[in-house]
Amino acid sequence: MDFNLCSRISILKGDIVNVSCDAVVNAANPALAGGGGVDGAIHRAAGPALYEKCREIIKEIGRLETGEAVITPAYEMKGVSWIIHTVGPVWRGGNYREREKLASCYEKSLAIAAEKKLKSVAFPAISTGVYFYPYKEAFDAAFEAVCGFLKKNDFPQKVIFVFYENSAFEYAKKRAAL
Ligand code: ADP
């Protein structure tokens, strides 16, 4: 990876709710209803005001489509100002534009962050839990989308990939050559 990009990307292992940054990205569902996995952890950390805000958004837009993103405050989540909610694709074997939709999650989330001139954004491994996207293919798509975006944009200055699972973390580090 070229030096400039390298200095703008980090890969961490751990719980995304413990990362300090301007915005964390939530692997949400179309109803923004909260749930298990990373979504549940983020909602627990942000507190009930996040549920209320999400309900308001859904009243307005109906549902958040796959590959789209919206931003909310992070409420009670410590060390974070914003949460960007995006809906990843459910893996159905790879022939249903899953890669394009997953790339869109990263690009749309980053576009929101760029518009707000946010300095740092942390992403979980979107779609790789109950949406079944294989973690290697998911990281390949995510990494390509993020690098492409950062090359063209000064904001966010920094992107942090946060992995919960060791195998995905190890793969990402190797793949990104960090
Ligand atoms: P999706 O519905 O998009 O598949 P999940 O929450 O089921 O979302 O899983 C996405 C990824 O997030 C999985 O790889 C899972 O291991 C990881 N994950 C779950 N909890 C956390 C957390 N607290 N911090 C970071 N990653 C998490």
Short mmCIF file of C-alpha atoms and ligand atoms in Angstrom, two decimals:
data_model
loop_
_atom_site.label_atom_id
_atom_site.label_comp_id
_atom_site.label_asym_id
_atom_site.label_seq_id
_atom_site.Cartn_x
_atom_site.Cartn_y
_atom_site.Cartn_z
CA MET A 1 0.00 0.00 0.00
CA ASP A 2 1.36 3.46 -0.72
CA PHE A 3 2.70 5.38 2.24
CA ASN A 4 0.04 8.06 2.34
CA LEU A 5 -2.83 5.57 2.36
CA CYS A 6 -1.02 3.40 4.85
CA SER A 7 -0.87 6.25 7.35
CA ARG A 8 -4.64 6.78 6.98
CA ILE A 9 -5.77 3.19 7.63
CA SER A 10 -5.58 1.17 10.86
CA ILE A 11 -6.70 -2.35 11.58
CA LEU A 12 -7.66 -3.18 15.16
CA LYS A 13 -9.01 -6.18 16.97
CA GLY A 14 -11.65 -5.62 19.65
CA ASP A 15 -15.01 -4.15 20.45
CA ILE A 16 -15.95 -1.18 18.28
CA VAL A 17 -17.75 0.53 21.16
CA ASN A 18 -14.39 0.99 22.88
CA VAL A 19 -12.77 2.79 19.94
CA SER A 20 -12.41 6.57 20.20
CA CYS A 21 -13.12 8.30 16.90
CA ASP A 22 -15.44 10.88 15.35
CA ALA A 23 -17.89 8.29 13.99
CA VAL A 24 -18.47 4.57 14.26
CA VAL A 25 -20.35 2.77 11.53
CA ASN A 26 -23.18 0.47 12.56
CA ALA A 27 -24.08 -2.68 10.60
CA ALA A 28 -27.77 -1.90 10.90
CA ASN A 29 -30.93 -3.54 9.57
CA PRO A 30 -33.39 -1.79 7.22
CA ALA A 31 -35.74 -0.94 10.10
CA LEU A 32 -32.90 0.59 12.18
CA ALA A 33 -34.47 -1.45 14.96
CA GLY A 34 -31.34 -2.50 16.79
CA GLY A 35 -30.67 -6.19 17.17
CA GLY A 36 -27.82 -8.55 17.92
CA GLY A 37 -24.15 -8.42 17.03
CA VAL A 38 -22.47 -5.11 16.53
CA ASP A 39 -25.83 -3.33 16.16
CA GLY A 40 -26.89 -4.43 19.65
CA ALA A 41 -23.56 -3.40 21.15
CA ILE A 42 -23.74 0.06 19.56
CA HIS A 43 -27.35 0.61 20.66
CA ARG A 44 -26.52 -0.44 24.22
CA ALA A 45 -23.59 1.96 24.32
CA ALA A 46 -25.54 4.86 22.80
CA GLY A 47 -28.59 4.38 25.03
CA PRO A 48 -32.36 4.81 24.46
CA ALA A 49 -32.09 8.17 22.70
CA LEU A 50 -30.60 6.36 19.72
CA TYR A 51 -33.66 4.09 19.43
CA GLU A 52 -35.88 7.17 19.49
CA LYS A 53 -33.85 8.91 16.79
CA CYS A 54 -33.88 5.77 14.64
CA ARG A 55 -37.66 5.51 14.96
CA GLU A 56 -37.97 9.12 13.82
CA ILE A 57 -35.78 8.47 10.79
CA ILE A 58 -37.76 5.37 9.83
CA LYS A 59 -41.03 7.30 10.12
CA GLU A 60 -39.60 9.69 7.56
CA ILE A 61 -37.90 7.31 5.10
CA GLY A 62 -39.80 4.03 5.61
CA ARG A 63 -36.73 1.83 5.52
CA LEU A 64 -33.01 2.12 4.96
CA GLU A 65 -32.16 0.30 1.74
CA THR A 66 -29.21 -2.04 1.41
CA GLY A 67 -26.06 -0.10 0.60
CA GLU A 68 -27.44 3.21 1.94
CA ALA A 69 -26.31 5.11 5.04
CA VAL A 70 -27.67 7.68 7.50
CA ILE A 71 -26.01 9.51 10.38
CA THR A 72 -27.19 10.11 13.95
CA PRO A 73 -25.54 11.47 17.08
CA ALA A 74 -23.79 8.88 19.25
CA TYR A 75 -25.62 10.01 22.39
CA GLU A 76 -24.15 8.21 25.40
CA MET A 77 -21.40 6.33 23.56
CA LYS A 78 -18.11 7.43 25.06
CA GLY A 79 -15.33 8.80 22.88
CA VAL A 80 -17.56 8.98 19.78
CA SER A 81 -19.67 11.85 18.40
CA TRP A 82 -21.59 10.21 15.56
CA ILE A 83 -22.97 6.89 14.43
CA ILE A 84 -23.35 6.17 10.73
CA HIS A 85 -25.89 3.41 10.12
CA THR A 86 -25.63 1.35 6.97
CA VAL A 87 -27.33 -1.83 5.81
CA GLY A 88 -25.06 -4.49 4.39
CA PRO A 89 -26.16 -7.09 1.84
CA VAL A 90 -27.13 -10.59 2.91
CA TRP A 91 -24.69 -13.03 1.29
CA ARG A 92 -26.52 -15.22 -1.24
CA GLY A 93 -23.54 -16.85 -2.92
CA GLY A 94 -21.98 -13.81 -4.57
CA ASN A 95 -24.05 -13.47 -7.73
CA TYR A 96 -26.55 -10.98 -6.40
CA ARG A 97 -24.39 -7.84 -6.56
CA GLU A 98 -23.33 -8.40 -2.97
CA ARG A 99 -19.87 -6.93 -3.60
CA GLU A 100 -21.25 -3.78 -5.19
CA LYS A 101 -23.75 -3.35 -2.35
CA LEU A 102 -21.12 -3.88 0.32
CA ALA A 103 -18.79 -1.39 -1.39
CA SER A 104 -21.69 1.06 -1.43
CA CYS A 105 -22.05 0.73 2.38
CA TYR A 106 -18.45 1.86 2.81
CA GLU A 107 -18.60 4.56 0.14
CA LYS A 108 -21.88 6.10 1.32
CA SER A 109 -20.73 6.04 4.95
CA LEU A 110 -17.46 7.72 3.98
CA ALA A 111 -19.27 10.29 1.85
CA ILE A 112 -21.34 11.32 4.89
CA ALA A 113 -18.17 11.55 6.99
CA ALA A 114 -16.43 13.60 4.29
CA GLU A 115 -19.33 16.00 4.04
CA LYS A 116 -19.11 16.61 7.79
CA LYS A 117 -15.32 16.80 7.60
CA LEU A 118 -14.98 14.07 10.22
CA LYS A 119 -11.41 13.14 10.96
CA SER A 120 -11.77 9.48 11.92
CA VAL A 121 -14.29 6.73 11.17
CA ALA A 122 -14.34 3.16 12.51
CA PHE A 123 -15.99 0.33 10.58
CA PRO A 124 -16.97 -3.14 11.80
CA ALA A 125 -16.85 -6.05 9.33
CA ILE A 126 -20.23 -5.22 7.80
CA SER A 127 -22.35 -8.22 6.70
CA THR A 128 -19.93 -10.85 8.03
CA GLY A 129 -22.11 -11.89 10.99
CA VAL A 130 -25.73 -12.93 10.60
CA TYR A 131 -25.66 -11.69 6.99
CA PHE A 132 -23.14 -14.47 6.20
CA TYR A 133 -20.75 -12.58 3.91
CA PRO A 134 -17.44 -14.55 3.96
CA TYR A 135 -14.93 -12.44 5.85
CA LYS A 136 -12.14 -12.60 3.29
CA GLU A 137 -14.30 -11.53 0.38
CA ALA A 138 -15.90 -8.91 2.61
CA PHE A 139 -12.59 -7.38 3.55
CA ASP A 140 -11.35 -7.42 -0.06
CA ALA A 141 -14.42 -5.42 -1.09
CA ALA A 142 -14.25 -3.11 1.92
CA PHE A 143 -10.56 -2.41 1.52
CA GLU A 144 -10.85 -1.63 -2.17
CA ALA A 145 -13.78 0.72 -1.55
CA VAL A 146 -12.05 2.52 1.33
CA CYS A 147 -8.72 2.93 -0.51
CA GLY A 148 -10.54 4.21 -3.59
CA PHE A 149 -12.43 6.75 -1.51
CA LEU A 150 -9.43 7.95 0.50
CA LYS A 151 -7.40 8.50 -2.66
CA LYS A 152 -10.01 10.94 -3.90
CA ASN A 153 -10.93 12.64 -0.61
CA ASP A 154 -9.07 14.40 2.20
CA PHE A 155 -11.78 13.51 4.74
CA PRO A 156 -12.04 11.38 6.72
CA GLN A 157 -8.33 11.56 7.42
CA LYS A 158 -8.35 8.18 9.08
CA VAL A 159 -10.29 4.93 8.69
CA ILE A 160 -10.15 2.22 11.35
CA PHE A 161 -11.26 -1.33 10.55
CA VAL A 162 -12.31 -3.06 13.77
CA PHE A 163 -12.50 -6.85 13.89
CA TYR A 164 -14.08 -8.95 16.56
CA GLU A 165 -12.83 -12.26 15.22
CA ASN A 166 -9.17 -13.13 15.19
CA SER A 167 -9.21 -14.89 11.80
CA ALA A 168 -10.73 -11.87 10.07
CA PHE A 169 -8.32 -9.54 11.86
CA GLU A 170 -5.29 -11.59 10.79
CA TYR A 171 -6.51 -11.82 7.22
CA ALA A 172 -7.10 -8.07 7.00
CA LYS A 173 -3.65 -7.20 8.35
CA LYS A 174 -2.00 -9.46 5.81
CA ARG A 175 -4.17 -8.33 2.94
CA ALA A 176 -3.58 -4.66 3.69
CA ALA A 177 0.10 -5.33 4.35
CA LEU A 178 -0.02 -3.36 7.59
P1 ADP B 1 -24.31 -8.20 9.91
O1 ADP B 1 -25.81 -8.32 10.13
O2 ADP B 1 -23.97 -7.02 9.03
O3 ADP B 1 -23.71 -9.47 9.45
P2 ADP B 1 -23.32 -8.61 12.64
O4 ADP B 1 -23.42 -7.67 13.79
O5 ADP B 1 -24.05 -9.90 12.75
O6 ADP B 1 -23.74 -7.78 11.35
O7 ADP B 1 -21.80 -8.94 12.38
C1 ADP B 1 -20.90 -8.11 11.69
C2 ADP B 1 -19.51 -8.35 12.24
O8 ADP B 1 -19.34 -7.59 13.43
C3 ADP B 1 -19.19 -9.80 12.61
O9 ADP B 1 -17.95 -10.15 12.06
C4 ADP B 1 -19.13 -9.79 14.12
O10 ADP B 1 -18.16 -10.69 14.61
C5 ADP B 1 -18.68 -8.37 14.38
N1 ADP B 1 -19.02 -7.84 15.72
C6 ADP B 1 -20.00 -8.23 16.58
N2 ADP B 1 -20.00 -7.47 17.68
C7 ADP B 1 -19.00 -6.56 17.51
C8 ADP B 1 -18.47 -5.49 18.30
N3 ADP B 1 -18.98 -5.20 19.50
N4 ADP B 1 -17.43 -4.77 17.80
C9 ADP B 1 -16.90 -5.05 16.59
N5 ADP B 1 -17.35 -6.04 15.80
C10 ADP B 1 -18.38 -6.78 16.25
#
